[in-house]
């Protein structure tokens, strides 16, 4: 059984595009990244998966059940962290966590206490007194305290300081090893590269790539940095040229033998050739376009 499946999922807001013919599959037990800039359709997809909005056409399955008539059953096993959580400002954090648990008819006190301790969340504070980071911590505890089988997290680390981010991802990795599926929407590409096993890239509402993170990196491009020169070799497959303090750097996706021949003719002081990082891979897909693989 797959944790998430969408079939030609399409959503319009009037004439404005949300997502278009989205076919996405997330296997159970995956740590899955959903990548795209703001406005690409990430949050629209998530809201359709959770039944918060209805698609214009197409549909989705979550935890093996169709979103719609089976929504209450689905949501019992899903933990959702919205990009911007809104709470009752007069509540204390402990009351908020208890209220969230009671909505699910689950006793989450023990797990909530563990999460609050690890995230350094003071449950005696009122929501109105919390900083952005502490409100995000409260939302994380609400999303995870019932030990969901599927965690859907929309831009989860905004507002968290680096130490809490590290603890948060440690929590997610523990949940994933225990069998939970993690679906992480983000435009912070380093998070996806560091923690996710699989990822999908969405562009203007359409899926343009979906594979293992390692496979997405196989674009054939290399990052080439040359020291001691001010201009690149005369090759057609060079892009993303930038200047360094004592040389140049560029992405190269052409014939490696042609590159070596050209480099041999240059008076270099040093060079490096490396795999591109996920940000450069992301730009490759966005610049090249194309359909999902």
PDB file of C-alpha atoms in Angstrom:
ATOM      1  CA  UNK A   1       0.000   0.000   0.000  1.00  0.00           C
ATOM      2  CA  UNK A   2       1.254   3.472  -0.900  1.00  0.00           C
ATOM      3  CA  UNK A   3       0.985   6.251   1.658  1.00  0.00           C
ATOM      4  CA  UNK A   4      -0.019   8.848  -0.962  1.00  0.00           C
ATOM      5  CA  UNK A   5      -1.302   8.570  -4.532  1.00  0.00           C
ATOM      6  CA  UNK A   6      -2.708  11.317  -6.707  1.00  0.00           C
ATOM      7  CA  UNK A   7      -4.347  10.719 -10.071  1.00  0.00           C
ATOM      8  CA  UNK A   8      -4.491  13.645 -12.515  1.00  0.00           C
ATOM      9  CA  UNK A   9      -5.058  15.897  -9.501  1.00  0.00           C
ATOM     10  CA  UNK A  10      -6.042  19.365 -10.711  1.00  0.00           C
ATOM     11  CA  UNK A  11      -7.061  22.432  -8.765  1.00  0.00           C
ATOM     12  CA  UNK A  12      -7.993  25.868 -10.087  1.00  0.00           C
ATOM     13  CA  UNK A  13      -8.856  28.905  -7.997  1.00  0.00           C
ATOM     14  CA  UNK A  14     -11.206  30.551 -10.447  1.00  0.00           C
ATOM     15  CA  UNK A  15      -8.942  31.013 -13.473  1.00  0.00           C
ATOM     16  CA  UNK A  16      -5.753  30.835 -11.411  1.00  0.00           C
ATOM     17  CA  UNK A  17      -3.712  27.659 -11.526  1.00  0.00           C
ATOM     18  CA  UNK A  18      -3.148  25.567  -8.394  1.00  0.00           C
ATOM     19  CA  UNK A  19      -1.944  22.163  -9.600  1.00  0.00           C
ATOM     20  CA  UNK A  20      -2.366  20.495 -12.994  1.00  0.00           C
ATOM     21  CA  UNK A  21      -2.703  16.762 -13.749  1.00  0.00           C
ATOM     22  CA  UNK A  22      -0.543  15.837 -10.772  1.00  0.00           C
ATOM     23  CA  UNK A  23       0.342  12.131 -10.632  1.00  0.00           C
ATOM     24  CA  UNK A  24       2.364  11.503  -7.494  1.00  0.00           C
ATOM     25  CA  UNK A  25       3.118   8.290  -5.603  1.00  0.00           C
ATOM     26  CA  UNK A  26       4.752   8.151  -2.164  1.00  0.00           C
ATOM     27  CA  UNK A  27       5.526   4.660  -0.884  1.00  0.00           C
ATOM     28  CA  UNK A  28       4.764   3.737   2.708  1.00  0.00           C
ATOM     29  CA  UNK A  29       7.817   4.198   4.909  1.00  0.00           C
ATOM     30  CA  UNK A  30       9.452   6.791   2.646  1.00  0.00           C
ATOM     31  CA  UNK A  31      11.119   9.990   3.809  1.00  0.00           C
ATOM     32  CA  UNK A  32       9.867  12.062   0.900  1.00  0.00           C
ATOM     33  CA  UNK A  33      10.692  15.623  -0.100  1.00  0.00           C
ATOM     34  CA  UNK A  34       8.306  17.820  -2.093  1.00  0.00           C
ATOM     35  CA  UNK A  35      10.344  20.615  -3.667  1.00  0.00           C
ATOM     36  CA  UNK A  36       9.316  23.852  -5.295  1.00  0.00           C
ATOM     37  CA  UNK A  37       9.421  27.606  -4.778  1.00  0.00           C
ATOM     38  CA  UNK A  38       6.524  29.549  -3.297  1.00  0.00           C
ATOM     39  CA  UNK A  39       3.541  29.397  -5.641  1.00  0.00           C
ATOM     40  CA  UNK A  40       4.568  26.140  -7.337  1.00  0.00           C
ATOM     41  CA  UNK A  41       1.582  24.218  -5.922  1.00  0.00           C
ATOM     42  CA  UNK A  42       3.020  22.462  -2.856  1.00  0.00           C
ATOM     43  CA  UNK A  43       0.495  23.730  -0.315  1.00  0.00           C
ATOM     44  CA  UNK A  44      -2.396  23.262  -2.743  1.00  0.00           C
ATOM     45  CA  UNK A  45      -1.424  19.609  -3.154  1.00  0.00           C
ATOM     46  CA  UNK A  46      -1.221  19.111   0.608  1.00  0.00           C
ATOM     47  CA  UNK A  47      -4.601  20.773   1.215  1.00  0.00           C
ATOM     48  CA  UNK A  48      -6.189  18.487  -1.364  1.00  0.00           C
ATOM     49  CA  UNK A  49      -4.623  15.434   0.330  1.00  0.00           C
ATOM     50  CA  UNK A  50      -6.097  16.508   3.660  1.00  0.00           C
ATOM     51  CA  UNK A  51      -9.548  17.333   2.285  1.00  0.00           C
ATOM     52  CA  UNK A  52      -9.178  20.996   3.236  1.00  0.00           C
ATOM     53  CA  UNK A  53      -9.996  21.958  -0.340  1.00  0.00           C
ATOM     54  CA  UNK A  54     -11.670  19.983  -3.107  1.00  0.00           C
ATOM     55  CA  UNK A  55      -9.896  19.354  -6.412  1.00  0.00           C
ATOM     56  CA  UNK A  56     -11.357  20.685  -9.639  1.00  0.00           C
ATOM     57  CA  UNK A  57     -10.762  17.239 -11.164  1.00  0.00           C
ATOM     58  CA  UNK A  58      -8.789  14.086 -10.473  1.00  0.00           C
ATOM     59  CA  UNK A  59      -8.396  12.620  -7.018  1.00  0.00           C
ATOM     60  CA  UNK A  60      -6.127  11.288  -4.310  1.00  0.00           C
ATOM     61  CA  UNK A  61      -5.657   8.252  -2.088  1.00  0.00           C
ATOM     62  CA  UNK A  62      -4.063   8.577   1.354  1.00  0.00           C
ATOM     63  CA  UNK A  63      -3.098   5.484   3.366  1.00  0.00           C
ATOM     64  CA  UNK A  64      -4.936   3.354   0.835  1.00  0.00           C
ATOM     65  CA  UNK A  65      -8.245   5.192   1.155  1.00  0.00           C
ATOM     66  CA  UNK A  66      -9.857   7.743  -1.158  1.00  0.00           C
ATOM     67  CA  UNK A  67      -9.836  11.309   0.111  1.00  0.00           C
ATOM     68  CA  UNK A  68     -13.448  12.354   0.461  1.00  0.00           C
ATOM     69  CA  UNK A  69     -15.809   9.823   1.978  1.00  0.00           C
ATOM     70  CA  UNK A  70     -13.017   8.150   3.990  1.00  0.00           C
ATOM     71  CA  UNK A  71     -11.513  11.422   5.262  1.00  0.00           C
ATOM     72  CA  UNK A  72     -12.272  10.956   9.001  1.00  0.00           C
ATOM     73  CA  UNK A  73     -10.604   7.533   8.959  1.00  0.00           C
ATOM     74  CA  UNK A  74      -7.588   8.933   7.103  1.00  0.00           C
ATOM     75  CA  UNK A  75      -7.069  11.872   9.413  1.00  0.00           C
ATOM     76  CA  UNK A  76      -6.866   9.643  12.500  1.00  0.00           C
ATOM     77  CA  UNK A  77      -3.523   8.370  11.190  1.00  0.00           C
ATOM     78  CA  UNK A  78      -2.163  11.629   9.757  1.00  0.00           C
ATOM     79  CA  UNK A  79      -0.155  14.347  11.491  1.00  0.00           C
ATOM     80  CA  UNK A  80      -0.304  17.688   9.700  1.00  0.00           C
ATOM     81  CA  UNK A  81       1.960  20.668  10.266  1.00  0.00           C
ATOM     82  CA  UNK A  82       0.803  23.703   8.250  1.00  0.00           C
ATOM     83  CA  UNK A  83       3.277  26.311   7.081  1.00  0.00           C
ATOM     84  CA  UNK A  84       1.534  28.906   9.251  1.00  0.00           C
ATOM     85  CA  UNK A  85      -0.352  27.478  12.221  1.00  0.00           C
ATOM     86  CA  UNK A  86      -3.053  29.578  13.885  1.00  0.00           C
ATOM     87  CA  UNK A  87      -4.120  28.882  17.482  1.00  0.00           C
ATOM     88  CA  UNK A  88      -6.433  30.363  20.128  1.00  0.00           C
ATOM     89  CA  UNK A  89      -4.223  33.098  21.547  1.00  0.00           C
ATOM     90  CA  UNK A  90      -5.632  32.949  25.086  1.00  0.00           C
ATOM     91  CA  UNK A  91      -4.840  29.251  25.571  1.00  0.00           C
ATOM     92  CA  UNK A  92      -1.842  27.966  27.439  1.00  0.00           C
ATOM     93  CA  UNK A  93       0.302  25.544  25.436  1.00  0.00           C
ATOM     94  CA  UNK A  94      -0.692  22.618  27.690  1.00  0.00           C
ATOM     95  CA  UNK A  95      -4.376  23.354  27.022  1.00  0.00           C
ATOM     96  CA  UNK A  96      -3.744  23.515  23.285  1.00  0.00           C
ATOM     97  CA  UNK A  97      -2.005  20.138  23.282  1.00  0.00           C
ATOM     98  CA  UNK A  98      -4.771  18.557  25.371  1.00  0.00           C
ATOM     99  CA  UNK A  99      -7.424  20.057  23.098  1.00  0.00           C
ATOM    100  CA  UNK A 100      -5.673  18.678  19.992  1.00  0.00           C
ATOM    101  CA  UNK A 101      -5.495  15.230  21.598  1.00  0.00           C
ATOM    102  CA  UNK A 102      -9.143  15.293  22.683  1.00  0.00           C
ATOM    103  CA  UNK A 103     -10.235  16.056  19.128  1.00  0.00           C
ATOM    104  CA  UNK A 104      -8.677  12.709  18.180  1.00  0.00           C
ATOM    105  CA  UNK A 105     -10.003  10.978  21.345  1.00  0.00           C
ATOM    106  CA  UNK A 106      -6.452   9.862  22.183  1.00  0.00           C
ATOM    107  CA  UNK A 107      -4.475  10.215  25.427  1.00  0.00           C
ATOM    108  CA  UNK A 108      -1.253  11.877  24.224  1.00  0.00           C
ATOM    109  CA  UNK A 109       0.021  13.226  27.540  1.00  0.00           C
ATOM    110  CA  UNK A 110       3.098  11.008  27.796  1.00  0.00           C
ATOM    111  CA  UNK A 111       4.221  11.520  24.210  1.00  0.00           C
ATOM    112  CA  UNK A 112       3.462  15.259  24.327  1.00  0.00           C
ATOM    113  CA  UNK A 113       5.632  15.621  27.434  1.00  0.00           C
ATOM    114  CA  UNK A 114       8.544  13.880  25.689  1.00  0.00           C
ATOM    115  CA  UNK A 115       8.207  16.085  22.616  1.00  0.00           C
ATOM    116  CA  UNK A 116       7.983  19.293  24.629  1.00  0.00           C
ATOM    117  CA  UNK A 117      11.102  18.327  26.548  1.00  0.00           C
ATOM    118  CA  UNK A 118      13.089  17.604  23.398  1.00  0.00           C
ATOM    119  CA  UNK A 119      11.937  20.779  21.666  1.00  0.00           C
ATOM    120  CA  UNK A 120      12.342  22.919  24.800  1.00  0.00           C
ATOM    121  CA  UNK A 121       8.730  24.099  24.756  1.00  0.00           C
ATOM    122  CA  UNK A 122       7.327  25.715  27.903  1.00  0.00           C
ATOM    123  CA  UNK A 123       3.744  24.458  28.229  1.00  0.00           C
ATOM    124  CA  UNK A 124       2.823  27.052  30.872  1.00  0.00           C
ATOM    125  CA  UNK A 125       3.094  29.954  28.413  1.00  0.00           C
ATOM    126  CA  UNK A 126       0.083  31.413  26.648  1.00  0.00           C
ATOM    127  CA  UNK A 127      -0.027  31.176  22.854  1.00  0.00           C
ATOM    128  CA  UNK A 128      -0.134  34.977  22.591  1.00  0.00           C
ATOM    129  CA  UNK A 129       3.188  35.174  24.433  1.00  0.00           C
ATOM    130  CA  UNK A 130       5.028  32.758  22.154  1.00  0.00           C
ATOM    131  CA  UNK A 131       7.614  33.735  19.572  1.00  0.00           C
ATOM    132  CA  UNK A 132       7.272  32.459  15.999  1.00  0.00           C
ATOM    133  CA  UNK A 133       9.699  29.642  16.774  1.00  0.00           C
ATOM    134  CA  UNK A 134       7.800  28.532  19.875  1.00  0.00           C
ATOM    135  CA  UNK A 135       4.474  28.621  18.032  1.00  0.00           C
ATOM    136  CA  UNK A 136       6.074  26.354  15.432  1.00  0.00           C
ATOM    137  CA  UNK A 137       7.218  24.004  18.228  1.00  0.00           C
ATOM    138  CA  UNK A 138       3.644  23.854  19.557  1.00  0.00           C
ATOM    139  CA  UNK A 139       2.402  23.003  16.068  1.00  0.00           C
ATOM    140  CA  UNK A 140       5.016  20.245  15.763  1.00  0.00           C
ATOM    141  CA  UNK A 141       3.877  18.661  19.032  1.00  0.00           C
ATOM    142  CA  UNK A 142       0.240  18.830  17.905  1.00  0.00           C
ATOM    143  CA  UNK A 143       1.207  17.097  14.662  1.00  0.00           C
ATOM    144  CA  UNK A 144       3.318  14.322  16.212  1.00  0.00           C
ATOM    145  CA  UNK A 145       1.925  13.607  19.680  1.00  0.00           C
ATOM    146  CA  UNK A 146      -0.521  10.910  18.485  1.00  0.00           C
ATOM    147  CA  UNK A 147       2.242   8.956  16.673  1.00  0.00           C
ATOM    148  CA  UNK A 148       0.725   9.212  13.176  1.00  0.00           C
ATOM    149  CA  UNK A 149       1.504   6.715  10.432  1.00  0.00           C
ATOM    150  CA  UNK A 150       1.843   9.595   7.943  1.00  0.00           C
ATOM    151  CA  UNK A 151       3.384  12.983   8.765  1.00  0.00           C
ATOM    152  CA  UNK A 152       2.583  15.763   6.267  1.00  0.00           C
ATOM    153  CA  UNK A 153       4.776  18.757   7.012  1.00  0.00           C
ATOM    154  CA  UNK A 154       4.492  22.005   5.053  1.00  0.00           C
ATOM    155  CA  UNK A 155       7.631  24.194   5.337  1.00  0.00           C
ATOM    156  CA  UNK A 156       8.191  22.850   8.865  1.00  0.00           C
ATOM    157  CA  UNK A 157      11.452  24.553   9.887  1.00  0.00           C
ATOM    158  CA  UNK A 158      10.630  28.217   9.261  1.00  0.00           C
ATOM    159  CA  UNK A 159      11.135  30.083  12.523  1.00  0.00           C
ATOM    160  CA  UNK A 160      13.119  27.315  14.250  1.00  0.00           C
ATOM    161  CA  UNK A 161      16.652  28.012  15.382  1.00  0.00           C
ATOM    162  CA  UNK A 162      19.396  25.653  14.082  1.00  0.00           C
ATOM    163  CA  UNK A 163      19.643  23.541  17.250  1.00  0.00           C
ATOM    164  CA  UNK A 164      15.896  22.914  17.357  1.00  0.00           C
ATOM    165  CA  UNK A 165      15.917  22.174  13.619  1.00  0.00           C
ATOM    166  CA  UNK A 166      18.484  19.469  14.246  1.00  0.00           C
ATOM    167  CA  UNK A 167      16.410  17.968  17.071  1.00  0.00           C
ATOM    168  CA  UNK A 168      13.279  18.167  14.923  1.00  0.00           C
ATOM    169  CA  UNK A 169      14.885  16.174  12.109  1.00  0.00           C
ATOM    170  CA  UNK A 170      16.234  13.669  14.635  1.00  0.00           C
ATOM    171  CA  UNK A 171      12.611  13.150  15.735  1.00  0.00           C
ATOM    172  CA  UNK A 172      11.460  12.668  12.156  1.00  0.00           C
ATOM    173  CA  UNK A 173      14.215  10.178  11.416  1.00  0.00           C
ATOM    174  CA  UNK A 174      13.298   8.188  14.528  1.00  0.00           C
ATOM    175  CA  UNK A 175       9.640   8.135  13.457  1.00  0.00           C
ATOM    176  CA  UNK A 176      10.646   7.100   9.952  1.00  0.00           C
ATOM    177  CA  UNK A 177      12.813   4.227  11.225  1.00  0.00           C
ATOM    178  CA  UNK A 178       9.807   3.098  13.285  1.00  0.00           C
ATOM    179  CA  UNK A 179       7.742   2.867  10.083  1.00  0.00           C
ATOM    180  CA  UNK A 180       6.086   6.273   9.691  1.00  0.00           C
ATOM    181  CA  UNK A 181       5.986   7.939   6.285  1.00  0.00           C
ATOM    182  CA  UNK A 182       7.356  11.483   6.219  1.00  0.00           C
ATOM    183  CA  UNK A 183       6.126  13.853   3.504  1.00  0.00           C
ATOM    184  CA  UNK A 184       8.112  17.078   3.749  1.00  0.00           C
ATOM    185  CA  UNK A 185       7.313  20.130   1.647  1.00  0.00           C
ATOM    186  CA  UNK A 186      10.173  22.613   1.514  1.00  0.00           C
ATOM    187  CA  UNK A 187      12.051  25.130  -0.582  1.00  0.00           C
ATOM    188  CA  UNK A 188      15.143  24.670   1.645  1.00  0.00           C
ATOM    189  CA  UNK A 189      16.982  22.268  -0.638  1.00  0.00           C
ATOM    190  CA  UNK A 190      19.700  21.368   1.857  1.00  0.00           C
ATOM    191  CA  UNK A 191      16.996  19.874   4.132  1.00  0.00           C
ATOM    192  CA  UNK A 192      15.791  17.613   1.336  1.00  0.00           C
ATOM    193  CA  UNK A 193      19.283  16.519   0.339  1.00  0.00           C
ATOM    194  CA  UNK A 194      20.328  15.791   3.918  1.00  0.00           C
ATOM    195  CA  UNK A 195      17.258  13.908   5.141  1.00  0.00           C
ATOM    196  CA  UNK A 196      15.047  12.613   2.311  1.00  0.00           C
ATOM    197  CA  UNK A 197      15.455   9.364   0.390  1.00  0.00           C
ATOM    198  CA  UNK A 198      13.037  10.345  -2.386  1.00  0.00           C
ATOM    199  CA  UNK A 199      11.858  13.667  -3.765  1.00  0.00           C
ATOM    200  CA  UNK A 200       9.552  15.248  -6.316  1.00  0.00           C
ATOM    201  CA  UNK A 201      10.019  18.617  -7.989  1.00  0.00           C
ATOM    202  CA  UNK A 202       6.948  20.679  -8.840  1.00  0.00           C
ATOM    203  CA  UNK A 203       6.994  23.568 -11.289  1.00  0.00           C
ATOM    204  CA  UNK A 204       4.042  25.866 -12.018  1.00  0.00           C
ATOM    205  CA  UNK A 205       1.619  23.245 -10.733  1.00  0.00           C
ATOM    206  CA  UNK A 206       3.099  20.341 -12.694  1.00  0.00           C
ATOM    207  CA  UNK A 207       5.353  17.537 -11.520  1.00  0.00           C
ATOM    208  CA  UNK A 208       8.587  17.672 -13.517  1.00  0.00           C
ATOM    209  CA  UNK A 209      10.694  15.045 -11.702  1.00  0.00           C
ATOM    210  CA  UNK A 210      10.147  12.324  -9.105  1.00  0.00           C
ATOM    211  CA  UNK A 211      12.765   9.784  -8.031  1.00  0.00           C
ATOM    212  CA  UNK A 212      15.320   8.865  -5.401  1.00  0.00           C
ATOM    213  CA  UNK A 213      17.344  11.930  -4.392  1.00  0.00           C
ATOM    214  CA  UNK A 214      20.497  10.255  -5.710  1.00  0.00           C
ATOM    215  CA  UNK A 215      18.828   9.548  -9.048  1.00  0.00           C
ATOM    216  CA  UNK A 216      17.639  13.138  -9.388  1.00  0.00           C
ATOM    217  CA  UNK A 217      21.280  14.166  -9.148  1.00  0.00           C
ATOM    218  CA  UNK A 218      22.155  12.182 -12.267  1.00  0.00           C
ATOM    219  CA  UNK A 219      21.740  15.083 -14.664  1.00  0.00           C
ATOM    220  CA  UNK A 220      25.144  14.515 -16.225  1.00  0.00           C
ATOM    221  CA  UNK A 221      26.258  17.963 -15.099  1.00  0.00           C
ATOM    222  CA  UNK A 222      29.428  18.650 -13.120  1.00  0.00           C
ATOM    223  CA  UNK A 223      30.496  21.715 -11.162  1.00  0.00           C
ATOM    224  CA  UNK A 224      33.884  22.814 -12.564  1.00  0.00           C
ATOM    225  CA  UNK A 225      35.993  25.380 -10.726  1.00  0.00           C
ATOM    226  CA  UNK A 226      39.129  26.712 -12.420  1.00  0.00           C
ATOM    227  CA  UNK A 227      41.783  28.787 -10.664  1.00  0.00           C
ATOM    228  CA  UNK A 228      44.162  31.079 -12.531  1.00  0.00           C
ATOM    229  CA  UNK A 229      41.897  31.899 -15.489  1.00  0.00           C
ATOM    230  CA  UNK A 230      39.281  34.561 -16.147  1.00  0.00           C
ATOM    231  CA  UNK A 231      37.293  32.999 -19.030  1.00  0.00           C
ATOM    232  CA  UNK A 232      35.812  29.517 -19.555  1.00  0.00           C
ATOM    233  CA  UNK A 233      37.015  27.155 -22.288  1.00  0.00           C
ATOM    234  CA  UNK A 234      35.145  27.502 -25.624  1.00  0.00           C
ATOM    235  CA  UNK A 235      32.620  24.702 -25.115  1.00  0.00           C
ATOM    236  CA  UNK A 236      28.866  24.790 -25.887  1.00  0.00           C
ATOM    237  CA  UNK A 237      27.571  23.000 -22.766  1.00  0.00           C
ATOM    238  CA  UNK A 238      28.631  25.523 -20.115  1.00  0.00           C
ATOM    239  CA  UNK A 239      26.086  27.376 -17.964  1.00  0.00           C
ATOM    240  CA  UNK A 240      25.741  29.064 -14.594  1.00  0.00           C
ATOM    241  CA  UNK A 241      29.106  30.799 -15.005  1.00  0.00           C
ATOM    242  CA  UNK A 242      30.315  32.749 -11.965  1.00  0.00           C
ATOM    243  CA  UNK A 243      33.521  34.501 -10.934  1.00  0.00           C
ATOM    244  CA  UNK A 244      35.590  33.470  -7.922  1.00  0.00           C
ATOM    245  CA  UNK A 245      38.352  35.407  -6.176  1.00  0.00           C
ATOM    246  CA  UNK A 246      41.023  33.893  -8.432  1.00  0.00           C
ATOM    247  CA  UNK A 247      39.137  32.156 -11.219  1.00  0.00           C
ATOM    248  CA  UNK A 248      35.772  30.955 -12.499  1.00  0.00           C
ATOM    249  CA  UNK A 249      33.156  28.295 -11.758  1.00  0.00           C
ATOM    250  CA  UNK A 250      30.507  26.782 -14.035  1.00  0.00           C
ATOM    251  CA  UNK A 251      28.243  23.786 -14.627  1.00  0.00           C
ATOM    252  CA  UNK A 252      29.232  21.540 -17.523  1.00  0.00           C
ATOM    253  CA  UNK A 253      26.979  18.854 -19.029  1.00  0.00           C
ATOM    254  CA  UNK A 254      28.833  18.031 -22.243  1.00  0.00           C
ATOM    255  CA  UNK A 255      31.437  15.478 -23.310  1.00  0.00           C
ATOM    256  CA  UNK A 256      34.035  15.043 -20.567  1.00  0.00           C
ATOM    257  CA  UNK A 257      36.807  14.260 -23.085  1.00  0.00           C
ATOM    258  CA  UNK A 258      36.216  17.569 -24.836  1.00  0.00           C
ATOM    259  CA  UNK A 259      36.406  19.316 -21.479  1.00  0.00           C
ATOM    260  CA  UNK A 260      39.712  17.667 -20.603  1.00  0.00           C
ATOM    261  CA  UNK A 261      41.225  18.586 -23.960  1.00  0.00           C
ATOM    262  CA  UNK A 262      40.265  22.216 -23.489  1.00  0.00           C
ATOM    263  CA  UNK A 263      41.523  22.318 -19.897  1.00  0.00           C
ATOM    264  CA  UNK A 264      44.886  20.888 -20.957  1.00  0.00           C
ATOM    265  CA  UNK A 265      45.464  23.978 -23.069  1.00  0.00           C
ATOM    266  CA  UNK A 266      44.900  26.386 -20.174  1.00  0.00           C
ATOM    267  CA  UNK A 267      47.481  27.634 -17.689  1.00  0.00           C
ATOM    268  CA  UNK A 268      45.651  26.678 -14.493  1.00  0.00           C
ATOM    269  CA  UNK A 269      46.892  26.992 -10.926  1.00  0.00           C
ATOM    270  CA  UNK A 270      44.286  24.529  -9.646  1.00  0.00           C
ATOM    271  CA  UNK A 271      40.939  22.947 -10.531  1.00  0.00           C
ATOM    272  CA  UNK A 272      38.101  20.969  -8.950  1.00  0.00           C
ATOM    273  CA  UNK A 273      35.362  18.931 -10.630  1.00  0.00           C
ATOM    274  CA  UNK A 274      32.523  17.809  -8.370  1.00  0.00           C
ATOM    275  CA  UNK A 275      28.912  16.648  -8.276  1.00  0.00           C
ATOM    276  CA  UNK A 276      26.436  19.560  -8.221  1.00  0.00           C
ATOM    277  CA  UNK A 277      24.454  20.074  -5.018  1.00  0.00           C
ATOM    278  CA  UNK A 278      20.677  19.793  -4.882  1.00  0.00           C
ATOM    279  CA  UNK A 279      20.181  23.519  -5.431  1.00  0.00           C
ATOM    280  CA  UNK A 280      22.028  23.306  -8.732  1.00  0.00           C
ATOM    281  CA  UNK A 281      20.073  20.167  -9.660  1.00  0.00           C
ATOM    282  CA  UNK A 282      16.826  21.978  -8.853  1.00  0.00           C
ATOM    283  CA  UNK A 283      17.827  24.877 -11.113  1.00  0.00           C
ATOM    284  CA  UNK A 284      18.706  22.377 -13.839  1.00  0.00           C
ATOM    285  CA  UNK A 285      15.187  20.933 -13.781  1.00  0.00           C
ATOM    286  CA  UNK A 286      13.587  24.352 -13.643  1.00  0.00           C
ATOM    287  CA  UNK A 287      15.649  25.674 -16.539  1.00  0.00           C
ATOM    288  CA  UNK A 288      15.275  22.552 -18.650  1.00  0.00           C
ATOM    289  CA  UNK A 289      11.586  22.036 -17.844  1.00  0.00           C
ATOM    290  CA  UNK A 290      10.198  18.730 -19.049  1.00  0.00           C
ATOM    291  CA  UNK A 291       7.773  16.242 -17.559  1.00  0.00           C
ATOM    292  CA  UNK A 292       7.965  14.046 -14.490  1.00  0.00           C
ATOM    293  CA  UNK A 293      10.084  10.947 -14.676  1.00  0.00           C
TER     294      UNK A 293
END
